[in-house]
mmCIF file of C-alpha atoms and ligand atoms in Angstrom:
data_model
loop_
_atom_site.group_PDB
_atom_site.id
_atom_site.type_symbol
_atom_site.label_atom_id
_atom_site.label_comp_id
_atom_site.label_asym_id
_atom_site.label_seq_id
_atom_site.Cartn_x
_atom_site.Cartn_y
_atom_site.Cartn_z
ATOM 1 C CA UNK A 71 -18.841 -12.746 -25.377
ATOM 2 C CA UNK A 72 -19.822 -16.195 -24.836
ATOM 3 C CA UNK A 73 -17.625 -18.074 -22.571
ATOM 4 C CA UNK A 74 -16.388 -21.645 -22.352
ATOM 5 C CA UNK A 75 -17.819 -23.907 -19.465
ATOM 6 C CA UNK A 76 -15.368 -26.703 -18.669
ATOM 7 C CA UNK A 77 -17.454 -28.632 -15.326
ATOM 8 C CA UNK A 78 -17.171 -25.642 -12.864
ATOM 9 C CA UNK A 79 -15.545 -23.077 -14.833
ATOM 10 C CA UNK A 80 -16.235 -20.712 -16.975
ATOM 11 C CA UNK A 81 -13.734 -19.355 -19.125
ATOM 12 C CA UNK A 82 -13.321 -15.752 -20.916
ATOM 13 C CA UNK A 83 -10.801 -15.672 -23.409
ATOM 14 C CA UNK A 84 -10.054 -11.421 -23.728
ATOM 15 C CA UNK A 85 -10.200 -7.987 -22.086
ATOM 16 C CA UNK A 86 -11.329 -8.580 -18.480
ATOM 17 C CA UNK A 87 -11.403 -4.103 -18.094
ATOM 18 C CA UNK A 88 -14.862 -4.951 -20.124
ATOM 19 C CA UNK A 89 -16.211 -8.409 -18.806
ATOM 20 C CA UNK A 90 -15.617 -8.459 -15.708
ATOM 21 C CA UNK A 91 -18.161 -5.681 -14.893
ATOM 22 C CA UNK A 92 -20.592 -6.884 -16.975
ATOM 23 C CA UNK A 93 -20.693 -10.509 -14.856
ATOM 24 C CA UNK A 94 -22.126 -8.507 -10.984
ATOM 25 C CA UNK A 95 -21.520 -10.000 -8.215
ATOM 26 C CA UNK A 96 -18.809 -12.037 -7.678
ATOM 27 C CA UNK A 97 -17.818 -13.378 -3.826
ATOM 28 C CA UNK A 98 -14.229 -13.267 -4.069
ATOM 29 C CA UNK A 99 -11.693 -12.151 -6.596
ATOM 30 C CA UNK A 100 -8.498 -13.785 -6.600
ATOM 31 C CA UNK A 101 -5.876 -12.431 -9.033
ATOM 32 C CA UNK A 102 -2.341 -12.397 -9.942
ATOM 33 C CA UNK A 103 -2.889 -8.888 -12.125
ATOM 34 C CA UNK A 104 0.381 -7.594 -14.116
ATOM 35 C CA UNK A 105 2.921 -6.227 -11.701
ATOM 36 C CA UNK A 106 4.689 -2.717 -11.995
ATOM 37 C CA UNK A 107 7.870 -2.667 -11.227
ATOM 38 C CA UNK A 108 11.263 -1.722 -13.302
ATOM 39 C CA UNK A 109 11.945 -5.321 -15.014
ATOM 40 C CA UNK A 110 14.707 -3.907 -17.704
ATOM 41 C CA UNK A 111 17.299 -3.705 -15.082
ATOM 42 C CA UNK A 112 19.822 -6.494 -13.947
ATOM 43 C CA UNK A 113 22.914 -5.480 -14.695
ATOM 44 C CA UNK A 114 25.964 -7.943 -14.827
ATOM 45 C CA UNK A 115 23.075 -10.171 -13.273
ATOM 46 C CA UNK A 116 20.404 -9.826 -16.432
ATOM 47 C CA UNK A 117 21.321 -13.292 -17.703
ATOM 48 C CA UNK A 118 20.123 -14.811 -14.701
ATOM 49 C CA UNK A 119 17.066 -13.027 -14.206
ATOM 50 C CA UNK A 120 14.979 -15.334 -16.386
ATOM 51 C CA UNK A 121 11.529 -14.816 -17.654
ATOM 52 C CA UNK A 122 12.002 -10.742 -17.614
ATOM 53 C CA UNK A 123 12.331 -10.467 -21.267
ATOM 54 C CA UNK A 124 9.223 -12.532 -21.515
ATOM 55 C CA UNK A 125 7.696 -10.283 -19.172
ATOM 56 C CA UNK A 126 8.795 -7.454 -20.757
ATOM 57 C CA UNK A 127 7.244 -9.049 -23.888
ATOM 58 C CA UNK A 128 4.127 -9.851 -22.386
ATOM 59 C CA UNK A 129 3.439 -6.223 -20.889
ATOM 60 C CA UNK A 130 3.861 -8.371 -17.283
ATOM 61 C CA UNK A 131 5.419 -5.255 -15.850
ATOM 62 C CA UNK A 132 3.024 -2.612 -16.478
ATOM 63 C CA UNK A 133 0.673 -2.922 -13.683
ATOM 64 C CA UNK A 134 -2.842 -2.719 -13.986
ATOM 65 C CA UNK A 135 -5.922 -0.315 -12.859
ATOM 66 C CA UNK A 136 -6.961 -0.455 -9.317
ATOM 67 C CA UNK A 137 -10.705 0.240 -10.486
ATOM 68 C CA UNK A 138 -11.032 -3.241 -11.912
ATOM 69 C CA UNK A 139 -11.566 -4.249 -7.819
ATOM 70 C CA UNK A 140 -14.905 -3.136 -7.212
ATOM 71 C CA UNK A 141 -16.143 -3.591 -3.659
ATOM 72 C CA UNK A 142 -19.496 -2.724 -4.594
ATOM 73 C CA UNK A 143 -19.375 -6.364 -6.629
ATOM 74 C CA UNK A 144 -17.534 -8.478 -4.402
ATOM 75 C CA UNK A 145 -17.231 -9.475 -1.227
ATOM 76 C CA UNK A 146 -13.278 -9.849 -0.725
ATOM 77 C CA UNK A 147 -9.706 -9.891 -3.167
ATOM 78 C CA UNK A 148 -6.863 -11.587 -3.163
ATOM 79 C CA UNK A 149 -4.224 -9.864 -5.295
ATOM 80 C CA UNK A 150 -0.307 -10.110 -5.680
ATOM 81 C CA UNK A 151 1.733 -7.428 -6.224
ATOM 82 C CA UNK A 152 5.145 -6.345 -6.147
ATOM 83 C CA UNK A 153 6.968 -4.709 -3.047
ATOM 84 C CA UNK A 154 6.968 -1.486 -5.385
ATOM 85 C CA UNK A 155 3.142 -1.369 -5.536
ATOM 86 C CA UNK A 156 2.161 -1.969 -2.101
ATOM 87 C CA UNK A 157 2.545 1.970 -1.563
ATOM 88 C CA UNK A 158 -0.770 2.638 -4.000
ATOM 89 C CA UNK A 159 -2.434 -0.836 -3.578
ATOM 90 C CA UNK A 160 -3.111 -0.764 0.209
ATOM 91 C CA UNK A 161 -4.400 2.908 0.594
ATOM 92 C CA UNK A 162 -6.739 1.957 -2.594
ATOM 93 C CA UNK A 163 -8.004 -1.382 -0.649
ATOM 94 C CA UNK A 164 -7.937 0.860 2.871
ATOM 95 C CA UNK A 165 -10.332 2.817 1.404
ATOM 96 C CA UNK A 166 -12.788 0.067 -0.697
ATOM 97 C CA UNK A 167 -12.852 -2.484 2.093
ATOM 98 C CA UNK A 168 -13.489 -2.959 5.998
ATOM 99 C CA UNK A 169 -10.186 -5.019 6.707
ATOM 100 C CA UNK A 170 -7.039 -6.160 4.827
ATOM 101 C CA UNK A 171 -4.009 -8.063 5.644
ATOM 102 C CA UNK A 172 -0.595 -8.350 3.674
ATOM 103 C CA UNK A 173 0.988 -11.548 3.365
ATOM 104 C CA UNK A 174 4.003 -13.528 1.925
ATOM 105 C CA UNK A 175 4.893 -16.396 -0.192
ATOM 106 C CA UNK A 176 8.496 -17.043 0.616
ATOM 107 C CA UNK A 177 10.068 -18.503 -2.321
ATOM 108 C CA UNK A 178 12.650 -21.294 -1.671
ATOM 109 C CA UNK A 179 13.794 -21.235 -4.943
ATOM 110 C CA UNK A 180 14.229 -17.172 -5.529
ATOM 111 C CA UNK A 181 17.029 -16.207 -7.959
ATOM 112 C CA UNK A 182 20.542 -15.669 -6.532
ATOM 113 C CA UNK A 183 20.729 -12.269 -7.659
ATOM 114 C CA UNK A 184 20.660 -8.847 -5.855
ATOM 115 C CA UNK A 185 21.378 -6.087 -7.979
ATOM 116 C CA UNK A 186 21.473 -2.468 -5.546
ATOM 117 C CA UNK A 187 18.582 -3.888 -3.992
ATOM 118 C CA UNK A 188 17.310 -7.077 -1.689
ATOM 119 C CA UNK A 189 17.275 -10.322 -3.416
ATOM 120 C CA UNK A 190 13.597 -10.920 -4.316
ATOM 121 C CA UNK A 191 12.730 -13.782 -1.559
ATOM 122 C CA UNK A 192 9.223 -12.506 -0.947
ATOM 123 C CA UNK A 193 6.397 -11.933 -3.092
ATOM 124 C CA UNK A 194 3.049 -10.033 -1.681
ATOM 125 C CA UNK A 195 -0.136 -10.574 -1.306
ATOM 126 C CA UNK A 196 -3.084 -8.469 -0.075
ATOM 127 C CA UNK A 197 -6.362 -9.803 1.465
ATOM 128 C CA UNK A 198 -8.905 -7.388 1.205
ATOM 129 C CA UNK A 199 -12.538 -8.276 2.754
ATOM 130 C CA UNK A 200 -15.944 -6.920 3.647
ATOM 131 C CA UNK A 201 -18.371 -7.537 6.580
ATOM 132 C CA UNK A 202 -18.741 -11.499 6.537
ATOM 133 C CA UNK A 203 -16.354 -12.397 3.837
ATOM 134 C CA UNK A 204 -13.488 -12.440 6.030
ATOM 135 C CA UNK A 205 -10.835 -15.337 5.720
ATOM 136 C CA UNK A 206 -11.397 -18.717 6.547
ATOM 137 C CA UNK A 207 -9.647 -22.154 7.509
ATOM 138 C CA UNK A 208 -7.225 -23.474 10.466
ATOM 139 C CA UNK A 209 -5.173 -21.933 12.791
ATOM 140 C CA UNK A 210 -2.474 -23.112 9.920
ATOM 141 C CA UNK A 211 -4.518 -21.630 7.001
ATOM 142 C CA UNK A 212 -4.601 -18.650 9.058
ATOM 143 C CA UNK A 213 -0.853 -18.122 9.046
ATOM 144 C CA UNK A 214 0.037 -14.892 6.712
ATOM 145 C CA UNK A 215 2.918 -16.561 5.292
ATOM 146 C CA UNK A 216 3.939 -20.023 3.201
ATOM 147 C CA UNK A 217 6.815 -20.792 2.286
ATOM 148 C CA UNK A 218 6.740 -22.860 -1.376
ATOM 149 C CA UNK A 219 9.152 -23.587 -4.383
ATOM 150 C CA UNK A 220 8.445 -21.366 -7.773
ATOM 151 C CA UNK A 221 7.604 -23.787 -10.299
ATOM 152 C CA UNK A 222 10.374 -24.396 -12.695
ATOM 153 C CA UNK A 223 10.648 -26.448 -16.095
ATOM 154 C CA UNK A 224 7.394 -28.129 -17.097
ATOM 155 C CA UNK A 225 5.383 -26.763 -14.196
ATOM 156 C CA UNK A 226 5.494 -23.102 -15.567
ATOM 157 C CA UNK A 227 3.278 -23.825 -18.578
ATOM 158 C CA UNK A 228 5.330 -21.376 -20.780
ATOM 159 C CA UNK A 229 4.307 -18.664 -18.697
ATOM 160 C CA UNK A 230 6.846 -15.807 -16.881
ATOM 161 C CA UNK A 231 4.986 -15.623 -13.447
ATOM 162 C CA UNK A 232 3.244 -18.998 -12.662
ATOM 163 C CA UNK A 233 1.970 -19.312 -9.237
ATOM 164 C CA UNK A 234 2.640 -22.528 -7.396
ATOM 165 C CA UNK A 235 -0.082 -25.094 -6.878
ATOM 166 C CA UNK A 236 0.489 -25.263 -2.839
ATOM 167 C CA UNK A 237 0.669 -21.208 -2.796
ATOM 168 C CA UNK A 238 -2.881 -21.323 -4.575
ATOM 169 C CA UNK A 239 -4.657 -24.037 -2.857
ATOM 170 C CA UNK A 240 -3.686 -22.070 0.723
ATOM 171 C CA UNK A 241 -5.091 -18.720 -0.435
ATOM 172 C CA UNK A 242 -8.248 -20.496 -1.577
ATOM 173 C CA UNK A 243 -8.309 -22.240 1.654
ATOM 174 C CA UNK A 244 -8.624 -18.906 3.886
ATOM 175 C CA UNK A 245 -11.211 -17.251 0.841
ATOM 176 C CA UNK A 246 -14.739 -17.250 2.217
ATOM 177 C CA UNK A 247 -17.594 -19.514 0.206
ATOM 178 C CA UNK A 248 -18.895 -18.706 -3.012
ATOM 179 C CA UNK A 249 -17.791 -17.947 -6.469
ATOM 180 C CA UNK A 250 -14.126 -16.886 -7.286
ATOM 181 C CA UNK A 251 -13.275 -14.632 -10.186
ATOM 182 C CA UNK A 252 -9.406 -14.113 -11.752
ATOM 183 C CA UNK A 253 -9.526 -11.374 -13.883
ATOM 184 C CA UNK A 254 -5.851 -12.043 -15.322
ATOM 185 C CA UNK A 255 -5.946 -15.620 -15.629
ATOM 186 C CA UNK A 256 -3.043 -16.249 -17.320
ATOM 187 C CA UNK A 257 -2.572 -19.894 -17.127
ATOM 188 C CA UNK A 258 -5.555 -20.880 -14.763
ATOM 189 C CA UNK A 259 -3.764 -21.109 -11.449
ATOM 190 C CA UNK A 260 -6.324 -19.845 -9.532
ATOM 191 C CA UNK A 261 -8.804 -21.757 -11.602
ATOM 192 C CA UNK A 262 -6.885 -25.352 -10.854
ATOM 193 C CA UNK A 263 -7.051 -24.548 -6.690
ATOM 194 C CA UNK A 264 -10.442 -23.275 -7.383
ATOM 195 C CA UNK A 265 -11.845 -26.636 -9.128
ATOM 196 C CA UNK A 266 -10.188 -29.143 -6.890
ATOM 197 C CA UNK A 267 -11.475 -27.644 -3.713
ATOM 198 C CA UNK A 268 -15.354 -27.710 -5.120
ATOM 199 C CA UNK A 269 -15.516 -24.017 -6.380
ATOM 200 C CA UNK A 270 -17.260 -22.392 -8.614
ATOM 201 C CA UNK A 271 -14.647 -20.110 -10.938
ATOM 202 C CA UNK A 272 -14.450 -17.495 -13.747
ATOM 203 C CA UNK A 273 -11.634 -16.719 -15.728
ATOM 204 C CA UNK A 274 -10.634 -14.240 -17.927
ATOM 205 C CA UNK A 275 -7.207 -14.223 -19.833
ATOM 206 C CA UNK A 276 -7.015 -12.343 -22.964
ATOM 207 C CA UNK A 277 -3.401 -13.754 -24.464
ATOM 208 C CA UNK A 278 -5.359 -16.497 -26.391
ATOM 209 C CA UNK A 279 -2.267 -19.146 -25.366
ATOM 210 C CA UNK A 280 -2.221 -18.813 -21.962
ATOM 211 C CA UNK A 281 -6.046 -19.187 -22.219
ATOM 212 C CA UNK A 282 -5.640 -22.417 -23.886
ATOM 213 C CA UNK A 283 -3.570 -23.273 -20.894
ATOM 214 C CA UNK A 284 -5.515 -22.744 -18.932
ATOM 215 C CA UNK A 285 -8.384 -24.210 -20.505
ATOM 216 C CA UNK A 286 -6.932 -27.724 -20.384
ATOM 217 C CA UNK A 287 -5.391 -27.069 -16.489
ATOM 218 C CA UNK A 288 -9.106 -26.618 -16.174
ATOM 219 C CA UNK A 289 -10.349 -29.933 -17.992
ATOM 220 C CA UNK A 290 -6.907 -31.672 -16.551
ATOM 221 C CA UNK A 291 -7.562 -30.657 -12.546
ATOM 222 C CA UNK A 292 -11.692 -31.846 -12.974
ATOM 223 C CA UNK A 293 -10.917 -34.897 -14.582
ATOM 224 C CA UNK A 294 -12.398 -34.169 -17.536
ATOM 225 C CA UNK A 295 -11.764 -34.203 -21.720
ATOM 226 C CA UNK A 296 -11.808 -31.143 -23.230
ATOM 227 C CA UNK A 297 -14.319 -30.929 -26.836
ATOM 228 C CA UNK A 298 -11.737 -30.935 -29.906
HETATM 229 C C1 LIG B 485 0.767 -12.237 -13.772
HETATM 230 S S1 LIG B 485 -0.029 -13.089 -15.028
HETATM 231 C C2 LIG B 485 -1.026 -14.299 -14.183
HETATM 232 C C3 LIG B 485 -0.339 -15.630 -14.080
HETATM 233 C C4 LIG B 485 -1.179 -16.647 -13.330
HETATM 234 N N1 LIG B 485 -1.219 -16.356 -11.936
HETATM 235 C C5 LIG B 485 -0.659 -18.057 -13.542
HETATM 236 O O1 LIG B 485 -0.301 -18.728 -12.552
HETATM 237 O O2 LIG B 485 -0.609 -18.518 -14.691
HETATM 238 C C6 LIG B 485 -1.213 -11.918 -15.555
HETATM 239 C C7 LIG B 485 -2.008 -12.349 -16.768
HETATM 240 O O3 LIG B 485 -2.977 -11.341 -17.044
HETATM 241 C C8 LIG B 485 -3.159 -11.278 -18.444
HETATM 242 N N2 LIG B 485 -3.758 -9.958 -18.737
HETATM 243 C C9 LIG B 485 -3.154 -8.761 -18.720
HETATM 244 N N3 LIG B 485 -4.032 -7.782 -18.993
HETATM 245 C C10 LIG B 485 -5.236 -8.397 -19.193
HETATM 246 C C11 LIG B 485 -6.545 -7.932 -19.508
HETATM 247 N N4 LIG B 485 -6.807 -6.613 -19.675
HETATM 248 N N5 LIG B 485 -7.549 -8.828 -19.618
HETATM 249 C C12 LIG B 485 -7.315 -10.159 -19.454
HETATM 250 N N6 LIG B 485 -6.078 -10.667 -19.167
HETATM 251 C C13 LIG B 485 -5.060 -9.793 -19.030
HETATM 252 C C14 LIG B 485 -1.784 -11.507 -19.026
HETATM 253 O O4 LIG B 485 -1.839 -11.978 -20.357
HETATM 254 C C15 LIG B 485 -1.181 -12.500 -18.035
HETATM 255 O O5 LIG B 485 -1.286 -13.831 -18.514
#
């Protein structure tokens, strides 16, 4: 599949279970993979729970295959998941990697809802690293947890599960040098943190318009026009 290169990234537009292993080695993965957790639910409280039909829709709460991290081909991950998955995800990364650490984005913003459960505050993140890759930046980078609004209106580029700008540019703070790789793209979050702190990033999104999204996030964050 031949990609599209807009100034430091190269985009994928389809099935990252196939192109992503056919790239090698990549120094850090970064990725915001479908969660799997029960979004049908909500009760008296469904109304306010926006975004779940679209991520019902969207297949956004199926998870996705562990396999797809390879620690043969990189050198450390970033991925979110939801509280439910933390159970499978950790002993999978226990066993792949040398260290990990699980940390938070505290959202200042989360819904006022709490339906026979906690109100969803807190959404995880695991850092998973090999020998040398481990995570970089200041004392403040360093902290496991940042506390940042979930975009809203405009900001959330028609998308369910948008991560914020300040969320992304901390995680690729502490991510050691080289190439980053987001497997599930969506609308190039990753990508925009990526570009704008001098990376080098793939993408790979296969819902063709999030990928456009993404695409001109890309051009947008570089500075640059995209070809018509
Ligand atoms: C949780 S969203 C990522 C949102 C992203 N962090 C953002 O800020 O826009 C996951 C994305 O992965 C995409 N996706 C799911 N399965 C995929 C696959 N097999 N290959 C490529 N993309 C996939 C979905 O279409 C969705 O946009």
């Amino acid at each position: 599949m031949t990609p599209i290169t807009i100034g430091n990234a190269t985009l994928y537009c389809g099935d990252s279970y196939h192109i992503l292993p056919t790239l090698g080695w990549i120094d850090a993965i970064v990725t915001d993979p479908p969660y799997e957790f029960r979004a049908e639910g909500g009760g008296m409280y469904r109304a306010a729970r926006q975004g779940m039909d679209q991520i019902l829709d969207e297949g956004l709460a199926d998870g996705f295959d562990h396999s797809i991290i390879n620690p043969l081909l990189c050198g450390s991950v970033v991925v979110f998941c939801h509280n439910d998955q933390l159970p499978k995800l950790l002993p999978y990364l226990d066993g792949s990697f040398e260290r990990q650490a699980v940390c938070i984005w505290r959202k200042k913003n989360a819904q006022p809802v709490a339906n026979k459960h906690y109100r969803p505050v807190l959404e995880f993140y695991v850092h998973a690293w090999n020998r040398g890759h481990h995570p970089r930046g200041t004392l403040d980078d360093l902290d496991r947890m940042i506390v940042a609004m979930s975009p809203r209106g405009e900001a959330k580029f028609g998308h369910a599960t948008v991560k914020p700008d300040e969320v992304m540019d901390k995680i690729i703070r502490n991510v050691a040098p080289g190439v980053i790789a987001d497997p599930f793209m969506g609308t190039g979050s990753t990508g925009v943190a990526a570009v704008k702190a001098g990376r080098q990033f793939i993408g790979i999104e296969k819902n063709p318009a999030h990928f456009s999204t993404a695409c001109a996030r890309l051009a947008a964050a570089q500075g640059l026009e995209m070809a018509a």
